[in-house]
Amino acid sequence: MKTIGILGAGQLARMLAISGIPLGFKFRFLDPATSSPASCVGEHINSPFEDSSALHKLANSSDVITYEFENIPVSVVGDLARIRGVYPPPIALESSQDRLVEKQFFNKHGIATAPFHPVDDLASLENAMASLGLPMILKTRRFGYDGKGQFLVKSSEETVTAFRELGQKGIIAEGFVKFDRELSLLAARATDGSTVFYPLVENYHHDGILRLSLAPAFHSEDLYKKVISQVGGILKALDYVGVLAVEFFEKDGLLIANEMAPRVHNSGHWTIEGAETSQFENHIRAVSGLPLGDPGPRGFSAMINLIGNMPDPAQVLKIPGAHFHDYGKEPRPGRKLGHITIRSDSLDKLNSILRQNLHLLPNKTANDWQNRTTR
Ligand code: AMP
């Protein structure tokens, strides 16, 4: 039986293992956290990512290695790649860890982004304000996630305060995009280069954290053709293997890339029940050299993230078509603890079920969704 080693033992690693066990795989995780959502579905090696003896233990006891988040030092993944196959390839990590490099990478491959400006001192901050105008967004180039490490600034005073707060170096300023909606595209590429694309997903964020995903999103054929050709181009350029997620803003019918994640992604959790083959299974199939499965949707799905506290599962499971996922994490404000996917064969039915369960969403997200569906 083959073993897949995963860097990270959070909920993504757990859902990867849950989808890979029926295919006959065993799982081993390396993670510095003492308790982890994945430890019930494989062996958890409890060590820092930089611990070379733990890395060797993982590499020597695994047939292939993958990772569940993109902030692992590239040097660690590069070292592992000398001993074992590591997918997605380390170059994909390098291209996505730094928001400046990532935006340059998108532009090089003909994909539009918000205008941006690197900021490392007060002079470059002034230049960014002059070229992008206000409001703008200041973000750390590295290690930001779920809205952490970023500020929307509306005045030059706020800009200087945010610049100091973010550490004054390694910052990127981005023009503020007044988008119509947020979309994401997930794709999987196999070792032989064959590629599948999931439908576009419509996403609602609040306080920088994903709250609601709806799939498949409605859009023109042209928009989908264009986006799959663009993302297909990136996958080829990186000689990519595994699942890749790209997040976009849609404005006036055009897509503007925000960021990419070389891994399974929160906006693809609906695929567990809502697609023929989930993003988790396709990632496992890709990294283990198996053929990819059909990414087509099974009806219509809504995925609601459970942030900070968990609802009563007995109440949730009374909702028609609802599937409840509890990651087994300690509740903490702002923490992703689980998700619910509601699946239905009819969009009208799904919308009516959602309308009756808006209490599961923050008020702002519920209002945004209602405003969009009644437009
Ligand atoms: P990020 O950490 O880049 O994924 O940003 C988190 C969320 O902040 C995004 O999903 C958007 O809702 C918002 N956001 C990020 N960058 C921009 C931007 N340049 N313009 C407008 N909103 C943004």
Tab-separated table of C-alpha atoms and ligand atoms in Angstrom:
chain	number	residue	atom	x	y	z
A	1	MET	CA	0.000	0.000	0.000
A	2	LYS	CA	1.410	3.391	-0.987
A	3	THR	CA	1.877	6.182	1.544
A	4	ILE	CA	1.358	9.863	0.781
A	5	GLY	CA	3.281	12.317	2.974
A	6	ILE	CA	1.639	15.698	3.576
A	7	LEU	CA	3.319	18.842	4.933
A	8	GLY	CA	0.661	20.192	7.274
A	9	ALA	CA	-1.993	18.340	9.260
A	10	GLY	CA	-4.905	20.776	9.210
A	11	GLN	CA	-8.382	20.352	7.766
A	12	LEU	CA	-7.154	20.295	4.152
A	13	ALA	CA	-4.760	17.423	4.945
A	14	ARG	CA	-7.605	15.658	6.756
A	15	MET	CA	-9.983	15.960	3.796
A	16	LEU	CA	-7.199	14.851	1.403
A	17	ALA	CA	-6.696	11.702	3.480
A	18	ILE	CA	-10.427	11.035	3.797
A	19	SER	CA	-10.645	11.061	-0.011
A	20	GLY	CA	-7.459	9.025	-0.549
A	21	ILE	CA	-8.119	6.179	1.905
A	22	PRO	CA	-10.755	4.504	-0.355
A	23	LEU	CA	-8.164	4.545	-3.175
A	24	GLY	CA	-5.885	2.426	-0.988
A	25	PHE	CA	-3.462	5.089	0.274
A	26	LYS	CA	-2.045	5.581	3.759
A	27	PHE	CA	-1.164	9.035	5.041
A	28	ARG	CA	1.593	10.569	7.135
A	29	PHE	CA	1.620	14.267	8.125
A	30	LEU	CA	4.351	16.609	9.340
A	31	ASP	CA	3.092	19.560	11.368
A	32	PRO	CA	4.476	21.606	14.290
A	33	ALA	CA	1.006	21.838	15.952
A	34	THR	CA	0.532	19.380	18.821
A	35	SER	CA	-3.094	18.605	18.060
A	36	SER	CA	-4.290	18.484	14.501
A	37	PRO	CA	-7.471	17.774	12.517
A	38	ALA	CA	-5.629	15.167	10.375
A	39	SER	CA	-4.144	13.027	13.149
A	40	CYS	CA	-7.229	10.763	13.225
A	41	VAL	CA	-6.667	9.716	9.584
A	42	GLY	CA	-2.917	9.023	9.543
A	43	GLU	CA	0.328	9.292	11.497
A	44	HIS	CA	1.182	12.796	12.706
A	45	ILE	CA	4.925	13.563	12.951
A	46	ASN	CA	4.959	16.454	15.393
A	47	SER	CA	7.970	18.601	14.377
A	48	PRO	CA	8.820	21.981	12.895
A	49	PHE	CA	8.995	22.075	9.072
A	50	GLU	CA	12.686	22.978	9.307
A	51	ASP	CA	13.619	19.849	11.357
A	52	SER	CA	15.710	17.918	8.841
A	53	SER	CA	15.538	14.568	10.660
A	54	ALA	CA	11.716	14.771	10.735
A	55	LEU	CA	11.705	15.745	7.047
A	56	HIS	CA	13.882	12.743	6.237
A	57	LYS	CA	11.588	10.500	8.263
A	58	LEU	CA	8.626	11.772	6.251
A	59	ALA	CA	10.448	11.445	2.905
A	60	ASN	CA	11.813	7.976	3.613
A	61	SER	CA	8.462	6.632	4.735
A	62	SER	CA	6.367	8.170	1.928
A	63	ASP	CA	6.097	7.336	-1.780
A	64	VAL	CA	5.232	10.900	-2.743
A	65	ILE	CA	4.929	14.202	-0.884
A	66	THR	CA	2.430	17.038	-1.149
A	67	TYR	CA	1.470	20.018	1.019
A	68	GLU	CA	-1.679	21.663	2.297
A	69	PHE	CA	-0.546	25.278	2.555
A	70	GLU	CA	1.749	27.559	0.606
A	71	ASN	CA	3.796	29.170	3.355
A	72	ILE	CA	6.239	26.306	3.775
A	73	PRO	CA	9.831	27.473	3.195
A	74	VAL	CA	10.763	26.768	-0.453
A	75	SER	CA	14.159	25.491	0.780
A	76	VAL	CA	12.399	22.750	2.798
A	77	VAL	CA	10.371	21.606	-0.195
A	78	GLY	CA	13.462	21.823	-2.441
A	79	ASP	CA	15.429	19.573	-0.026
A	80	LEU	CA	12.583	17.056	0.056
A	81	ALA	CA	12.333	17.086	-3.745
A	82	ARG	CA	15.907	15.749	-3.917
A	83	ILE	CA	14.795	12.607	-2.032
A	84	ARG	CA	11.175	12.121	-3.154
A	85	GLY	CA	8.730	13.405	-5.740
A	86	VAL	CA	7.086	16.580	-4.382
A	87	TYR	CA	3.897	17.826	-6.038
A	88	PRO	CA	2.881	20.542	-6.824
A	89	PRO	CA	6.450	21.381	-7.975
A	90	PRO	CA	8.474	23.757	-5.738
A	91	ILE	CA	8.434	26.427	-8.495
A	92	ALA	CA	4.661	26.758	-7.946
A	93	LEU	CA	5.323	27.611	-4.288
A	94	GLU	CA	7.922	30.188	-5.271
A	95	SER	CA	5.505	31.847	-7.682
A	96	SER	CA	2.704	32.094	-5.115
A	97	GLN	CA	4.403	32.863	-1.770
A	98	ASP	CA	5.192	36.463	-2.578
A	99	ARG	CA	2.308	38.658	-3.769
A	100	LEU	CA	4.646	40.810	-5.871
A	101	VAL	CA	6.235	37.831	-7.679
A	102	GLU	CA	2.763	36.318	-8.085
A	103	LYS	CA	1.306	39.436	-9.736
A	104	GLN	CA	4.327	39.706	-12.060
A	105	PHE	CA	3.858	36.003	-12.911
A	106	PHE	CA	0.162	36.567	-13.759
A	107	ASN	CA	0.960	39.581	-15.957
A	108	LYS	CA	3.771	37.684	-17.730
A	109	HIS	CA	1.189	35.039	-18.692
A	110	GLY	CA	-1.317	37.585	-19.992
A	111	ILE	CA	-3.568	37.561	-16.902
A	112	ALA	CA	-4.819	40.945	-15.664
A	113	THR	CA	-4.296	41.970	-12.002
A	114	ALA	CA	-5.099	45.081	-9.983
A	115	PRO	CA	-2.429	47.754	-10.534
A	116	PHE	CA	0.311	47.330	-7.911
A	117	HIS	CA	3.431	48.949	-6.533
A	118	PRO	CA	6.139	47.491	-4.264
A	119	VAL	CA	6.617	49.450	-1.014
A	120	ASP	CA	9.797	49.327	1.083
A	121	ASP	CA	10.157	52.872	2.402
A	122	LEU	CA	8.308	56.189	2.715
A	123	ALA	CA	9.430	57.326	-0.754
A	124	SER	CA	7.966	54.208	-2.459
A	125	LEU	CA	4.830	54.601	-0.316
A	126	GLU	CA	4.398	58.161	-1.695
A	127	ASN	CA	4.942	56.866	-5.241
A	128	ALA	CA	2.367	54.098	-4.705
A	129	MET	CA	-0.223	56.628	-3.491
A	130	ALA	CA	0.498	58.897	-6.458
A	131	SER	CA	0.210	56.095	-9.031
A	132	LEU	CA	-2.660	54.037	-7.542
A	133	GLY	CA	-4.705	56.775	-5.833
A	134	LEU	CA	-6.858	56.266	-2.733
A	135	PRO	CA	-8.417	54.092	-1.496
A	136	MET	CA	-5.764	51.435	-1.947
A	137	ILE	CA	-4.879	48.206	-0.176
A	138	LEU	CA	-1.574	47.639	1.601
A	139	LYS	CA	-0.639	43.978	2.068
A	140	THR	CA	2.403	42.145	3.339
A	141	ARG	CA	4.043	40.430	0.368
A	142	ARG	CA	4.439	37.193	2.320
A	143	PHE	CA	2.536	35.147	4.917
A	144	GLY	CA	-0.786	36.978	4.645
A	145	TYR	CA	-3.944	34.841	4.652
A	146	ASP	CA	-7.666	35.216	5.322
A	147	GLY	CA	-7.387	39.010	5.261
A	148	LYS	CA	-4.532	39.032	7.828
A	149	GLY	CA	-1.602	41.355	7.069
A	150	GLN	CA	-3.600	43.822	5.003
A	151	PHE	CA	-5.285	47.213	5.355
A	152	LEU	CA	-7.707	49.141	3.179
A	153	VAL	CA	-6.498	52.740	3.450
A	154	LYS	CA	-8.526	55.807	2.515
A	155	SER	CA	-6.303	58.753	3.512
A	156	SER	CA	-2.575	59.482	3.567
A	157	GLU	CA	-2.648	59.379	7.417
A	158	GLU	CA	-4.194	55.889	7.345
A	159	THR	CA	-1.643	54.863	4.720
A	160	VAL	CA	1.324	55.859	6.893
A	161	THR	CA	-0.192	54.157	9.985
A	162	ALA	CA	-0.780	50.906	8.024
A	163	PHE	CA	2.742	51.082	6.562
A	164	ARG	CA	4.197	51.283	10.122
A	165	GLU	CA	1.876	48.535	11.358
A	166	LEU	CA	2.874	46.164	8.514
A	167	GLY	CA	6.571	46.474	9.339
A	168	GLN	CA	7.572	49.008	6.645
A	169	LYS	CA	9.310	46.479	4.398
A	170	GLY	CA	8.150	43.734	2.080
A	171	ILE	CA	4.799	45.403	1.381
A	172	ILE	CA	2.751	45.620	-1.783
A	173	ALA	CA	0.253	48.391	-2.506
A	174	GLU	CA	-2.681	47.398	-4.698
A	175	GLY	CA	-5.282	49.543	-6.391
A	176	PHE	CA	-8.712	49.013	-4.806
A	177	VAL	CA	-10.892	47.035	-7.243
A	178	LYS	CA	-14.608	47.919	-7.037
A	179	PHE	CA	-15.525	44.441	-8.188
A	180	ASP	CA	-19.006	43.160	-9.097
A	181	ARG	CA	-18.295	39.755	-7.552
A	182	GLU	CA	-15.518	37.360	-6.573
A	183	LEU	CA	-14.971	34.105	-8.464
A	184	SER	CA	-12.483	31.277	-8.250
A	185	LEU	CA	-11.375	28.573	-10.624
A	186	LEU	CA	-9.973	25.228	-9.518
A	187	ALA	CA	-8.103	22.973	-11.911
A	188	ALA	CA	-6.261	19.676	-11.543
A	189	ARG	CA	-3.329	18.566	-13.705
A	190	ALA	CA	-1.965	15.023	-13.817
A	191	THR	CA	1.637	13.853	-14.289
A	192	ASP	CA	0.923	13.180	-18.003
A	193	GLY	CA	-0.237	16.797	-18.485
A	194	SER	CA	-3.954	15.994	-18.771
A	195	THR	CA	-5.997	18.710	-17.098
A	196	VAL	CA	-9.542	19.123	-15.775
A	197	PHE	CA	-11.298	22.354	-14.771
A	198	TYR	CA	-14.053	22.687	-12.189
A	199	PRO	CA	-16.896	25.125	-12.856
A	200	LEU	CA	-16.311	28.727	-11.744
A	201	VAL	CA	-17.367	29.325	-8.134
A	202	GLU	CA	-18.934	32.543	-6.795
A	203	ASN	CA	-17.444	33.549	-3.436
A	204	TYR	CA	-18.511	35.914	-0.670
A	205	HIS	CA	-15.884	37.134	1.810
A	206	HIS	CA	-16.377	39.028	5.061
A	207	ASP	CA	-13.489	40.503	7.070
A	208	GLY	CA	-11.147	38.896	4.508
A	209	ILE	CA	-12.444	35.361	5.249
A	210	LEU	CA	-14.445	33.238	2.807
A	211	ARG	CA	-18.006	32.765	4.139
A	212	LEU	CA	-20.083	31.428	1.259
A	213	SER	CA	-19.317	29.704	-2.053
A	214	LEU	CA	-21.924	28.972	-4.725
A	215	ALA	CA	-21.279	26.524	-7.515
A	216	PRO	CA	-21.581	26.487	-10.412
A	217	ALA	CA	-21.490	30.285	-10.829
A	218	PHE	CA	-23.465	31.824	-13.686
A	219	HIS	CA	-21.379	33.418	-16.427
A	220	SER	CA	-21.016	33.604	-20.186
A	221	GLU	CA	-19.443	30.770	-22.187
A	222	ASP	CA	-16.816	33.248	-23.388
A	223	LEU	CA	-15.730	34.143	-19.864
A	224	TYR	CA	-15.237	30.449	-18.983
A	225	LYS	CA	-13.364	29.701	-22.222
A	226	LYS	CA	-11.026	32.634	-21.605
A	227	VAL	CA	-10.338	31.795	-17.961
A	228	ILE	CA	-9.632	28.112	-18.580
A	229	SER	CA	-7.240	29.013	-21.363
A	230	GLN	CA	-5.423	31.461	-19.044
A	231	VAL	CA	-5.227	29.058	-16.100
A	232	GLY	CA	-4.323	26.206	-18.461
A	233	GLY	CA	-1.384	28.358	-19.612
A	234	ILE	CA	-0.120	28.800	-16.040
A	235	LEU	CA	-0.435	25.067	-15.306
A	236	LYS	CA	1.620	24.243	-18.375
A	237	ALA	CA	4.233	26.907	-17.661
A	238	LEU	CA	4.760	25.477	-14.155
A	239	ASP	CA	4.617	21.848	-15.366
A	240	TYR	CA	2.095	21.618	-12.573
A	241	VAL	CA	0.821	18.456	-10.883
A	242	GLY	CA	-2.104	18.595	-8.418
A	243	VAL	CA	-4.944	21.041	-7.756
A	244	LEU	CA	-4.410	24.769	-8.316
A	245	ALA	CA	-6.894	27.457	-7.243
A	246	VAL	CA	-6.966	30.957	-8.723
A	247	GLU	CA	-9.085	33.721	-7.165
A	248	PHE	CA	-10.480	36.507	-9.346
A	249	PHE	CA	-12.449	39.719	-9.095
A	250	GLU	CA	-15.064	40.163	-11.809
A	251	LYS	CA	-15.576	43.731	-12.980
A	252	ASP	CA	-17.647	44.740	-16.011
A	253	GLY	CA	-17.514	41.184	-17.360
A	254	LEU	CA	-13.712	40.931	-17.116
A	255	LEU	CA	-11.644	38.846	-14.712
A	256	ILE	CA	-8.822	40.324	-12.640
A	257	ALA	CA	-6.631	37.751	-10.833
A	258	ASN	CA	-6.109	38.358	-7.113
A	259	GLU	CA	-4.069	35.348	-6.012
A	260	MET	CA	-3.406	31.674	-6.579
A	261	ALA	CA	-2.946	28.770	-4.185
A	262	PRO	CA	-0.918	25.701	-5.225
A	263	ARG	CA	-3.140	23.342	-3.243
A	264	VAL	CA	-6.700	22.324	-2.560
A	265	HIS	CA	-8.757	25.379	-1.635
A	266	ASN	CA	-11.601	26.413	0.648
A	267	SER	CA	-13.702	27.535	-2.341
A	268	GLY	CA	-13.580	23.910	-3.577
A	269	HIS	CA	-15.005	22.224	-0.457
A	270	TRP	CA	-18.426	21.999	-2.143
A	271	THR	CA	-16.915	19.457	-4.584
A	272	ILE	CA	-16.980	16.726	-1.875
A	273	GLU	CA	-20.722	16.304	-2.327
A	274	GLY	CA	-21.334	18.653	-5.275
A	275	ALA	CA	-19.012	17.295	-7.999
A	276	GLU	CA	-18.497	13.889	-9.592
A	277	THR	CA	-14.912	13.865	-8.289
A	278	SER	CA	-13.918	16.114	-5.389
A	279	GLN	CA	-10.936	18.464	-5.499
A	280	PHE	CA	-9.373	16.313	-2.738
A	281	GLU	CA	-9.676	13.079	-4.679
A	282	ASN	CA	-8.387	14.700	-7.874
A	283	HIS	CA	-5.379	16.103	-6.001
A	284	ILE	CA	-4.584	12.636	-4.620
A	285	ARG	CA	-5.099	11.083	-8.070
A	286	ALA	CA	-2.800	13.697	-9.653
A	287	VAL	CA	0.105	13.430	-7.181
A	288	SER	CA	-0.023	9.634	-7.192
A	289	GLY	CA	0.030	9.318	-10.992
A	290	LEU	CA	-3.571	8.108	-11.370
A	291	PRO	CA	-5.968	9.389	-14.057
A	292	LEU	CA	-8.083	12.393	-13.089
A	293	GLY	CA	-11.832	12.142	-12.446
A	294	ASP	CA	-14.773	14.086	-13.885
A	295	PRO	CA	-14.941	17.566	-12.253
A	296	GLY	CA	-18.544	18.132	-13.408
A	297	PRO	CA	-21.109	19.445	-10.896
A	298	ARG	CA	-23.863	17.312	-9.430
A	299	GLY	CA	-26.652	19.872	-9.286
A	300	PHE	CA	-26.199	23.145	-7.383
A	301	SER	CA	-24.209	23.634	-4.183
A	302	ALA	CA	-23.787	26.234	-1.482
A	303	MET	CA	-20.842	25.915	0.925
A	304	ILE	CA	-21.070	27.834	4.191
A	305	ASN	CA	-17.908	28.212	6.266
A	306	LEU	CA	-18.291	27.800	10.033
A	307	ILE	CA	-16.071	30.439	11.620
A	308	GLY	CA	-15.376	30.925	15.345
A	309	ASN	CA	-18.144	28.686	16.692
A	310	MET	CA	-20.076	25.627	15.603
A	311	PRO	CA	-23.853	25.319	15.218
A	312	ASP	CA	-25.712	22.318	16.625
A	313	PRO	CA	-25.159	19.496	14.084
A	314	ALA	CA	-28.608	18.062	14.835
A	315	GLN	CA	-30.196	21.338	13.659
A	316	VAL	CA	-27.979	21.609	10.566
A	317	LEU	CA	-28.700	18.029	9.506
A	318	LYS	CA	-32.445	18.788	9.433
A	319	ILE	CA	-31.784	21.119	6.461
A	320	PRO	CA	-32.642	19.266	3.226
A	321	GLY	CA	-29.499	18.373	1.256
A	322	ALA	CA	-27.140	19.511	4.042
A	323	HIS	CA	-23.781	17.857	4.750
A	324	PHE	CA	-21.972	18.790	7.965
A	325	HIS	CA	-18.182	18.869	8.333
A	326	ASP	CA	-16.563	19.374	11.754
A	327	TYR	CA	-12.760	19.631	11.609
A	328	GLY	CA	-12.390	18.834	15.322
A	329	LYS	CA	-10.677	22.130	16.175
A	330	GLU	CA	-10.869	24.191	19.374
A	331	PRO	CA	-13.238	27.151	18.838
A	332	ARG	CA	-11.499	30.534	18.597
A	333	PRO	CA	-12.735	33.825	17.043
A	334	GLY	CA	-11.983	33.961	13.322
A	335	ARG	CA	-10.950	30.289	13.155
A	336	LYS	CA	-12.270	27.966	10.415
A	337	LEU	CA	-13.880	25.132	12.403
A	338	GLY	CA	-15.956	23.369	9.781
A	339	HIS	CA	-18.279	23.851	6.857
A	340	ILE	CA	-21.730	22.913	5.601
A	341	THR	CA	-22.501	22.044	2.000
A	342	ILE	CA	-26.114	22.187	0.871
A	343	ARG	CA	-26.675	20.403	-2.429
A	344	SER	CA	-29.807	20.398	-4.522
A	345	ASP	CA	-30.869	19.316	-8.000
A	346	SER	CA	-32.626	22.628	-8.567
A	347	LEU	CA	-31.255	26.158	-8.186
A	348	ASP	CA	-34.647	27.486	-7.060
A	349	LYS	CA	-34.807	24.844	-4.337
A	350	LEU	CA	-31.244	25.620	-3.211
A	351	ASN	CA	-31.988	29.356	-3.061
A	352	SER	CA	-35.138	28.776	-1.059
A	353	ILE	CA	-33.274	26.520	1.443
A	354	LEU	CA	-30.527	29.151	1.752
A	355	ARG	CA	-33.106	31.888	2.316
A	356	GLN	CA	-34.489	29.900	5.279
A	357	ASN	CA	-31.014	29.437	6.785
A	358	LEU	CA	-29.416	32.849	6.475
A	359	HIS	CA	-28.716	32.819	10.251
A	360	LEU	CA	-25.733	30.567	9.415
A	361	LEU	CA	-24.066	33.522	7.634
A	362	PRO	CA	-22.814	36.890	8.906
A	363	ASN	CA	-25.499	39.582	8.285
A	364	LYS	CA	-23.347	41.346	5.692
A	365	THR	CA	-22.848	38.149	3.643
A	366	ALA	CA	-26.565	37.257	3.914
A	367	ASN	CA	-27.489	40.765	2.664
A	368	ASP	CA	-24.924	40.681	-0.166
A	369	TRP	CA	-26.258	37.322	-1.338
A	370	GLN	CA	-29.912	38.431	-1.105
A	371	ASN	CA	-29.183	41.630	-3.022
A	372	ARG	CA	-27.484	39.645	-5.770
A	373	THR	CA	-30.143	36.926	-6.106
A	374	THR	CA	-33.043	39.409	-6.263
A	375	ARG	CA	-31.310	41.670	-8.830
B	1	AMP	P1	-6.546	38.283	-0.144
B	1	AMP	O1	-5.871	38.050	1.162
B	1	AMP	O2	-5.685	38.963	-1.163
B	1	AMP	O3	-7.212	37.045	-0.668
B	1	AMP	O4	-7.759	39.286	0.168
B	1	AMP	C1	-8.882	38.913	0.948
B	1	AMP	C2	-10.119	39.642	0.431
B	1	AMP	O5	-9.907	41.084	0.499
B	1	AMP	C3	-10.436	39.395	-1.046
B	1	AMP	O6	-11.153	38.190	-1.209
B	1	AMP	C4	-11.267	40.630	-1.381
B	1	AMP	O7	-12.574	40.509	-0.848
B	1	AMP	C5	-10.521	41.723	-0.621
B	1	AMP	N1	-9.467	42.339	-1.481
B	1	AMP	C6	-8.182	41.932	-1.579
B	1	AMP	N2	-7.489	42.672	-2.461
B	1	AMP	C7	-8.357	43.579	-2.967
B	1	AMP	C8	-8.261	44.641	-3.938
B	1	AMP	N3	-7.102	44.931	-4.556
B	1	AMP	N4	-9.377	45.371	-4.185
B	1	AMP	C9	-10.547	45.103	-3.549
B	1	AMP	N5	-10.709	44.144	-2.617
B	1	AMP	C10	-9.629	43.368	-2.328
